[in-house]
Amino acid sequence: NAGVTQTPKFQVLKTGQSMTLQCAQDMNHEYMSWYRQDPGMGLRLIHYSVGAGITDQGEVPNGYNVSRSTTEDFPLRLLSAAPSQTSVYFCASSHRQPFYTSFDTQYFGPGTRLTVL
Amino acid sequence: EDQVTQSPEALRLQEGESSSLNCSYTVSGLRGLFWYRQDPGKGPEFLFTLYSAGEEKEKERLKATLTKKESFLHITAPKPEDSATYLCAVLDNQGGKLIFGQGTELSVKP
């Protein structure tokens, strides 16, 4: 199993450009989520999905879109990049939500480091 | 408002010098507290889940404990390979989302 994979590892954008961060998992997990990690802020939830075709907003959703057409993939779209979106982005997956048992452990991808100029 | 605060922000230890990391939380009705380890340039890696006050879990040199207000991650006789950032998180009051603390950066020198 590859676990949770993310591409690209690094990306530099100019303000106003759009792009998609890719996330895939091969563990047949129903629950997938996107976080951003900023210095001194901890990990903050952007969007999440409890299964194919179902998505919902997290703590900081503005400026980001998601869709979940398959169980395996959960891409994150930046519609018009802004310098405030400079961050490290992590995708995570688990069997289900909420995380009531160790069976529901979240597995994180390696991250995408995004810089918006 | 659900909140998680970790202390200290950074901790420097000598190899073999035991210590503890603290995670204080405010959430109405704790449904789960999680500890993760994060190495530089990598994603968080799951360590423990604690569900009720008094619960303890161990893994190698790490031991996590939980009270009604806080959790401790005890590190016994640490080695340089234990150097990492340790993250604490709790389930929000609806039980569906994780609220993370800022993390404690641990450095263990030989």
PDB file of C-alpha atoms in Angstrom:
ATOM      1  CA  ASN A   1       0.000   0.000   0.000  1.00  0.00           C
ATOM      2  CA  ALA A   2       1.238   3.479  -0.871  1.00  0.00           C
ATOM      3  CA  GLY A   3      -0.979   5.006   1.833  1.00  0.00           C
ATOM      4  CA  VAL A   4      -1.846   8.661   1.242  1.00  0.00           C
ATOM      5  CA  THR A   5      -0.035  10.330  -1.642  1.00  0.00           C
ATOM      6  CA  GLN A   6       0.057  14.026  -2.514  1.00  0.00           C
ATOM      7  CA  THR A   7       1.291  15.874  -5.590  1.00  0.00           C
ATOM      8  CA  PRO A   8       3.079  18.124  -6.165  1.00  0.00           C
ATOM      9  CA  LYS A   9       5.537  18.302  -3.244  1.00  0.00           C
ATOM     10  CA  PHE A  10       6.363  21.934  -3.938  1.00  0.00           C
ATOM     11  CA  GLN A  11       4.579  24.640  -5.919  1.00  0.00           C
ATOM     12  CA  VAL A  12       5.081  28.354  -6.519  1.00  0.00           C
ATOM     13  CA  LEU A  13       2.161  30.391  -7.840  1.00  0.00           C
ATOM     14  CA  LYS A  14       1.583  34.000  -8.701  1.00  0.00           C
ATOM     15  CA  THR A  15      -1.329  35.859  -7.156  1.00  0.00           C
ATOM     16  CA  GLY A  16      -4.520  35.127  -9.071  1.00  0.00           C
ATOM     17  CA  GLN A  17      -3.396  31.834 -10.578  1.00  0.00           C
ATOM     18  CA  SER A  18      -5.412  28.693 -10.012  1.00  0.00           C
ATOM     19  CA  MET A  19      -4.223  25.175  -9.348  1.00  0.00           C
ATOM     20  CA  THR A  20      -5.260  21.791  -7.983  1.00  0.00           C
ATOM     21  CA  LEU A  21      -3.495  19.902  -5.224  1.00  0.00           C
ATOM     22  CA  GLN A  22      -3.899  16.177  -5.715  1.00  0.00           C
ATOM     23  CA  CYS A  23      -4.536  13.628  -2.967  1.00  0.00           C
ATOM     24  CA  ALA A  24      -5.076   9.893  -3.350  1.00  0.00           C
ATOM     25  CA  GLN A  25      -5.327   6.967  -0.943  1.00  0.00           C
ATOM     26  CA  ASP A  26      -5.336   3.222  -1.610  1.00  0.00           C
ATOM     27  CA  MET A  27      -6.716   2.052   1.750  1.00  0.00           C
ATOM     28  CA  ASN A  28     -10.413   2.223   0.777  1.00  0.00           C
ATOM     29  CA  HIS A  29     -10.972   4.916   3.384  1.00  0.00           C
ATOM     30  CA  GLU A  30     -14.331   6.673   3.405  1.00  0.00           C
ATOM     31  CA  TYR A  31     -13.198   9.808   5.260  1.00  0.00           C
ATOM     32  CA  MET A  32     -10.735  12.242   3.674  1.00  0.00           C
ATOM     33  CA  SER A  33      -9.759  15.747   4.673  1.00  0.00           C
ATOM     34  CA  TRP A  34      -7.499  18.668   3.846  1.00  0.00           C
ATOM     35  CA  TYR A  35      -5.552  20.692   6.404  1.00  0.00           C
ATOM     36  CA  ARG A  36      -3.227  23.619   6.183  1.00  0.00           C
ATOM     37  CA  GLN A  37      -0.324  24.061   8.572  1.00  0.00           C
ATOM     38  CA  ASP A  38       1.083  27.486   9.345  1.00  0.00           C
ATOM     39  CA  PRO A  39       3.767  28.437  11.897  1.00  0.00           C
ATOM     40  CA  GLY A  40       2.239  28.971  15.331  1.00  0.00           C
ATOM     41  CA  MET A  41      -1.274  28.065  14.115  1.00  0.00           C
ATOM     42  CA  GLY A  42      -1.299  24.284  14.212  1.00  0.00           C
ATOM     43  CA  LEU A  43      -3.181  22.226  11.652  1.00  0.00           C
ATOM     44  CA  ARG A  44      -6.490  23.732  10.532  1.00  0.00           C
ATOM     45  CA  LEU A  45      -9.206  21.845   8.698  1.00  0.00           C
ATOM     46  CA  ILE A  46     -10.126  23.254   5.267  1.00  0.00           C
ATOM     47  CA  HIS A  47     -12.641  20.759   3.820  1.00  0.00           C
ATOM     48  CA  TYR A  48     -13.546  17.165   4.426  1.00  0.00           C
ATOM     49  CA  SER A  49     -15.511  14.332   2.850  1.00  0.00           C
ATOM     50  CA  VAL A  50     -17.279  11.393   4.498  1.00  0.00           C
ATOM     51  CA  GLY A  51     -17.612   9.500   1.226  1.00  0.00           C
ATOM     52  CA  ALA A  52     -17.783   9.807  -2.553  1.00  0.00           C
ATOM     53  CA  GLY A  53     -20.101  12.630  -3.556  1.00  0.00           C
ATOM     54  CA  ILE A  54     -20.238  14.175  -0.063  1.00  0.00           C
ATOM     55  CA  THR A  55     -18.121  17.132   1.038  1.00  0.00           C
ATOM     56  CA  ASP A  56     -18.364  19.738   3.785  1.00  0.00           C
ATOM     57  CA  GLN A  57     -16.533  22.795   5.022  1.00  0.00           C
ATOM     58  CA  GLY A  58     -14.012  22.846   7.821  1.00  0.00           C
ATOM     59  CA  GLU A  59     -12.611  25.719   9.829  1.00  0.00           C
ATOM     60  CA  VAL A  60     -10.968  27.707   6.996  1.00  0.00           C
ATOM     61  CA  PRO A  61     -12.758  26.912   3.683  1.00  0.00           C
ATOM     62  CA  ASN A  62     -12.684  30.309   1.955  1.00  0.00           C
ATOM     63  CA  GLY A  63     -10.720  30.342  -1.308  1.00  0.00           C
ATOM     64  CA  TYR A  64     -10.744  26.562  -1.673  1.00  0.00           C
ATOM     65  CA  ASN A  65     -13.012  24.088  -3.469  1.00  0.00           C
ATOM     66  CA  VAL A  66     -13.184  20.323  -3.240  1.00  0.00           C
ATOM     67  CA  SER A  67     -15.034  17.469  -4.895  1.00  0.00           C
ATOM     68  CA  ARG A  68     -15.053  13.722  -4.269  1.00  0.00           C
ATOM     69  CA  SER A  69     -16.016  11.739  -7.355  1.00  0.00           C
ATOM     70  CA  THR A  70     -14.266   8.535  -6.249  1.00  0.00           C
ATOM     71  CA  THR A  71     -13.365   6.948  -2.914  1.00  0.00           C
ATOM     72  CA  GLU A  72      -9.652   7.176  -3.725  1.00  0.00           C
ATOM     73  CA  ASP A  73      -9.228  10.816  -4.779  1.00  0.00           C
ATOM     74  CA  PHE A  74      -9.888  14.116  -3.037  1.00  0.00           C
ATOM     75  CA  PRO A  75      -8.405  17.096  -4.940  1.00  0.00           C
ATOM     76  CA  LEU A  76      -8.189  20.579  -3.450  1.00  0.00           C
ATOM     77  CA  ARG A  77      -8.636  23.522  -5.842  1.00  0.00           C
ATOM     78  CA  LEU A  78      -7.357  27.029  -5.313  1.00  0.00           C
ATOM     79  CA  LEU A  79      -9.522  29.231  -7.504  1.00  0.00           C
ATOM     80  CA  SER A  80      -7.508  32.466  -7.382  1.00  0.00           C
ATOM     81  CA  ALA A  81      -4.371  32.118  -5.285  1.00  0.00           C
ATOM     82  CA  ALA A  82      -3.542  34.775  -2.691  1.00  0.00           C
ATOM     83  CA  PRO A  83      -0.361  35.273  -0.612  1.00  0.00           C
ATOM     84  CA  SER A  84      -2.394  34.353   2.489  1.00  0.00           C
ATOM     85  CA  GLN A  85      -2.678  30.843   1.057  1.00  0.00           C
ATOM     86  CA  THR A  86       1.073  30.310   1.337  1.00  0.00           C
ATOM     87  CA  SER A  87       1.234  27.265   3.590  1.00  0.00           C
ATOM     88  CA  VAL A  88       1.920  23.560   3.825  1.00  0.00           C
ATOM     89  CA  TYR A  89      -1.115  21.490   2.865  1.00  0.00           C
ATOM     90  CA  PHE A  90      -1.784  18.015   4.207  1.00  0.00           C
ATOM     91  CA  CYS A  91      -4.331  15.491   3.060  1.00  0.00           C
ATOM     92  CA  ALA A  92      -5.492  12.806   5.501  1.00  0.00           C
ATOM     93  CA  SER A  93      -7.760   9.777   5.387  1.00  0.00           C
ATOM     94  CA  SER A  94      -9.351   7.307   7.770  1.00  0.00           C
ATOM     95  CA  HIS A  95     -11.907   4.533   7.608  1.00  0.00           C
ATOM     96  CA  ARG A  96     -14.675   6.734   8.949  1.00  0.00           C
ATOM     97  CA  GLN A  97     -15.667   9.777  10.939  1.00  0.00           C
ATOM     98  CA  PRO A  98     -15.857  10.351  13.854  1.00  0.00           C
ATOM     99  CA  PHE A  99     -12.689   8.828  15.214  1.00  0.00           C
ATOM    100  CA  TYR A 100     -14.136   6.830  18.059  1.00  0.00           C
ATOM    101  CA  THR A 101     -11.820   3.860  17.847  1.00  0.00           C
ATOM    102  CA  SER A 102      -8.242   3.141  16.850  1.00  0.00           C
ATOM    103  CA  PHE A 103      -9.719   1.625  13.678  1.00  0.00           C
ATOM    104  CA  ASP A 104     -10.492   5.181  12.660  1.00  0.00           C
ATOM    105  CA  THR A 105      -6.910   6.454  12.870  1.00  0.00           C
ATOM    106  CA  GLN A 106      -6.147   9.265  10.459  1.00  0.00           C
ATOM    107  CA  TYR A 107      -3.222   8.754   8.095  1.00  0.00           C
ATOM    108  CA  PHE A 108      -1.563  11.849   6.688  1.00  0.00           C
ATOM    109  CA  GLY A 109       0.134  12.391   3.358  1.00  0.00           C
ATOM    110  CA  PRO A 110       3.629  13.918   3.030  1.00  0.00           C
ATOM    111  CA  GLY A 111       2.327  17.412   2.308  1.00  0.00           C
ATOM    112  CA  THR A 112       2.506  20.047  -0.437  1.00  0.00           C
ATOM    113  CA  ARG A 113       4.471  23.209   0.269  1.00  0.00           C
ATOM    114  CA  LEU A 114       2.777  26.091  -1.575  1.00  0.00           C
ATOM    115  CA  THR A 115       4.166  29.583  -2.000  1.00  0.00           C
ATOM    116  CA  VAL A 116       2.035  32.349  -3.511  1.00  0.00           C
ATOM    117  CA  LEU A 117       3.949  35.416  -4.681  1.00  0.00           C
TER     118      LEU A 117
ATOM    119  CA  GLU B   1     -15.002  27.328  22.024  1.00  0.00           C
ATOM    120  CA  ASP B   2     -13.001  24.123  21.690  1.00  0.00           C
ATOM    121  CA  GLN B   3      -9.319  24.825  22.204  1.00  0.00           C
ATOM    122  CA  VAL B   4      -6.030  22.952  22.562  1.00  0.00           C
ATOM    123  CA  THR B   5      -2.860  24.474  24.041  1.00  0.00           C
ATOM    124  CA  GLN B   6       0.481  22.698  24.100  1.00  0.00           C
ATOM    125  CA  SER B   7       3.478  23.548  26.260  1.00  0.00           C
ATOM    126  CA  PRO B   8       6.301  24.144  26.062  1.00  0.00           C
ATOM    127  CA  GLU B   9       6.609  25.349  22.471  1.00  0.00           C
ATOM    128  CA  ALA B  10      10.127  23.911  22.318  1.00  0.00           C
ATOM    129  CA  LEU B  11      12.030  21.519  24.568  1.00  0.00           C
ATOM    130  CA  ARG B  12      15.709  20.659  24.435  1.00  0.00           C
ATOM    131  CA  LEU B  13      16.883  17.554  26.266  1.00  0.00           C
ATOM    132  CA  GLN B  14      20.093  15.644  26.628  1.00  0.00           C
ATOM    133  CA  GLU B  15      19.981  12.000  25.649  1.00  0.00           C
ATOM    134  CA  GLY B  16      18.618  10.040  28.608  1.00  0.00           C
ATOM    135  CA  GLU B  17      17.026  13.082  30.270  1.00  0.00           C
ATOM    136  CA  SER B  18      13.361  12.215  30.860  1.00  0.00           C
ATOM    137  CA  SER B  19      10.660  14.891  30.617  1.00  0.00           C
ATOM    138  CA  SER B  20       6.993  15.539  29.813  1.00  0.00           C
ATOM    139  CA  LEU B  21       5.032  17.480  27.217  1.00  0.00           C
ATOM    140  CA  ASN B  22       1.700  19.022  28.166  1.00  0.00           C
ATOM    141  CA  CYS B  23      -1.556  19.323  26.224  1.00  0.00           C
ATOM    142  CA  SER B  24      -4.357  21.325  27.857  1.00  0.00           C
ATOM    143  CA  TYR B  25      -7.787  21.280  26.300  1.00  0.00           C
ATOM    144  CA  THR B  26     -11.206  22.853  26.636  1.00  0.00           C
ATOM    145  CA  VAL B  27     -13.995  20.899  24.983  1.00  0.00           C
ATOM    146  CA  SER B  28     -17.436  20.078  26.271  1.00  0.00           C
ATOM    147  CA  GLY B  29     -17.489  16.333  26.705  1.00  0.00           C
ATOM    148  CA  LEU B  30     -14.174  14.883  25.572  1.00  0.00           C
ATOM    149  CA  ARG B  31     -14.682  12.221  22.916  1.00  0.00           C
ATOM    150  CA  GLY B  32     -11.037  11.548  22.130  1.00  0.00           C
ATOM    151  CA  LEU B  33      -7.528  12.997  22.461  1.00  0.00           C
ATOM    152  CA  PHE B  34      -4.840  12.183  19.927  1.00  0.00           C
ATOM    153  CA  TRP B  35      -1.056  12.422  19.898  1.00  0.00           C
ATOM    154  CA  TYR B  36       0.908  12.626  16.655  1.00  0.00           C
ATOM    155  CA  ARG B  37       4.602  12.838  15.849  1.00  0.00           C
ATOM    156  CA  GLN B  38       5.741  15.012  12.936  1.00  0.00           C
ATOM    157  CA  ASP B  39       9.245  14.888  11.470  1.00  0.00           C
ATOM    158  CA  PRO B  40      10.534  17.884   9.470  1.00  0.00           C
ATOM    159  CA  GLY B  41       9.102  17.951   5.955  1.00  0.00           C
ATOM    160  CA  LYS B  42       6.699  15.079   6.608  1.00  0.00           C
ATOM    161  CA  GLY B  43       3.091  14.564   7.541  1.00  0.00           C
ATOM    162  CA  PRO B  44       1.959  13.796  11.098  1.00  0.00           C
ATOM    163  CA  GLU B  45       2.224  10.166  12.188  1.00  0.00           C
ATOM    164  CA  PHE B  46      -0.320   8.752  14.622  1.00  0.00           C
ATOM    165  CA  LEU B  47       0.946   7.732  18.080  1.00  0.00           C
ATOM    166  CA  PHE B  48      -1.948   7.339  20.548  1.00  0.00           C
ATOM    167  CA  THR B  49      -5.633   7.863  21.119  1.00  0.00           C
ATOM    168  CA  LEU B  50      -6.994   8.354  24.660  1.00  0.00           C
ATOM    169  CA  TYR B  51     -10.727   8.326  25.322  1.00  0.00           C
ATOM    170  CA  SER B  52     -11.300   8.720  29.068  1.00  0.00           C
ATOM    171  CA  ALA B  53      -9.649  10.274  32.135  1.00  0.00           C
ATOM    172  CA  GLY B  54      -7.208   7.891  33.771  1.00  0.00           C
ATOM    173  CA  GLU B  55      -6.377   6.103  30.549  1.00  0.00           C
ATOM    174  CA  GLU B  56      -2.699   5.500  29.741  1.00  0.00           C
ATOM    175  CA  LYS B  57      -0.960   4.162  26.639  1.00  0.00           C
ATOM    176  CA  GLU B  58       2.683   3.321  25.999  1.00  0.00           C
ATOM    177  CA  LYS B  59       4.891   2.873  22.980  1.00  0.00           C
ATOM    178  CA  GLU B  60       8.605   2.330  23.422  1.00  0.00           C
ATOM    179  CA  ARG B  61       9.912   5.366  25.361  1.00  0.00           C
ATOM    180  CA  LEU B  62       6.616   7.265  25.140  1.00  0.00           C
ATOM    181  CA  LYS B  63       3.715   7.150  27.564  1.00  0.00           C
ATOM    182  CA  ALA B  64       0.551   9.198  27.176  1.00  0.00           C
ATOM    183  CA  THR B  65      -1.788   9.931  30.084  1.00  0.00           C
ATOM    184  CA  LEU B  66      -5.111  11.735  30.283  1.00  0.00           C
ATOM    185  CA  THR B  67      -6.970  13.730  32.937  1.00  0.00           C
ATOM    186  CA  LYS B  68     -10.204  15.720  32.657  1.00  0.00           C
ATOM    187  CA  LYS B  69      -8.304  18.862  31.672  1.00  0.00           C
ATOM    188  CA  GLU B  70      -5.006  17.809  30.125  1.00  0.00           C
ATOM    189  CA  SER B  71      -2.829  15.109  28.696  1.00  0.00           C
ATOM    190  CA  PHE B  72       0.846  14.447  29.202  1.00  0.00           C
ATOM    191  CA  LEU B  73       3.289  12.772  26.873  1.00  0.00           C
ATOM    192  CA  HIS B  74       6.069  11.387  29.036  1.00  0.00           C
ATOM    193  CA  ILE B  75       9.377  10.622  27.368  1.00  0.00           C
ATOM    194  CA  THR B  76      11.633   8.277  29.294  1.00  0.00           C
ATOM    195  CA  ALA B  77      15.381   8.216  28.557  1.00  0.00           C
ATOM    196  CA  PRO B  78      14.940   9.882  25.155  1.00  0.00           C
ATOM    197  CA  LYS B  79      17.261   9.252  22.226  1.00  0.00           C
ATOM    198  CA  PRO B  80      18.195  11.637  19.392  1.00  0.00           C
ATOM    199  CA  GLU B  81      15.790   9.794  17.088  1.00  0.00           C
ATOM    200  CA  ASP B  82      12.925  10.977  19.312  1.00  0.00           C
ATOM    201  CA  SER B  83      13.562  14.513  18.061  1.00  0.00           C
ATOM    202  CA  ALA B  84      10.412  15.724  16.293  1.00  0.00           C
ATOM    203  CA  THR B  85       7.399  17.951  16.749  1.00  0.00           C
ATOM    204  CA  TYR B  86       4.679  16.340  18.850  1.00  0.00           C
ATOM    205  CA  LEU B  87       1.107  17.356  18.097  1.00  0.00           C
ATOM    206  CA  CYS B  88      -1.945  16.976  20.294  1.00  0.00           C
ATOM    207  CA  ALA B  89      -5.535  17.097  19.016  1.00  0.00           C
ATOM    208  CA  VAL B  90      -9.033  16.631  20.412  1.00  0.00           C
ATOM    209  CA  LEU B  91     -12.342  15.814  18.795  1.00  0.00           C
ATOM    210  CA  ASP B  92     -14.647  18.809  18.682  1.00  0.00           C
ATOM    211  CA  ASN B  93     -17.860  18.794  20.716  1.00  0.00           C
ATOM    212  CA  GLN B  94     -19.769  17.233  17.830  1.00  0.00           C
ATOM    213  CA  GLY B  95     -17.183  14.480  17.670  1.00  0.00           C
ATOM    214  CA  GLY B  96     -16.441  14.813  13.979  1.00  0.00           C
ATOM    215  CA  LYS B  97     -13.429  17.081  13.578  1.00  0.00           C
ATOM    216  CA  LEU B  98      -9.981  17.299  15.104  1.00  0.00           C
ATOM    217  CA  ILE B  99      -8.805  20.502  16.806  1.00  0.00           C
ATOM    218  CA  PHE B 100      -5.006  20.625  16.861  1.00  0.00           C
ATOM    219  CA  GLY B 101      -2.617  22.376  19.208  1.00  0.00           C
ATOM    220  CA  GLN B 102       0.420  24.258  17.922  1.00  0.00           C
ATOM    221  CA  GLY B 103       2.803  21.441  18.791  1.00  0.00           C
ATOM    222  CA  THR B 104       5.934  21.009  20.922  1.00  0.00           C
ATOM    223  CA  GLU B 105       9.245  20.827  19.091  1.00  0.00           C
ATOM    224  CA  LEU B 106      11.463  18.328  20.896  1.00  0.00           C
ATOM    225  CA  SER B 107      15.201  18.213  20.340  1.00  0.00           C
ATOM    226  CA  VAL B 108      17.311  15.476  21.958  1.00  0.00           C
ATOM    227  CA  LYS B 109      21.063  15.970  21.846  1.00  0.00           C
ATOM    228  CA  PRO B 110      23.539  13.091  22.188  1.00  0.00           C
TER     229      PRO B 110
END
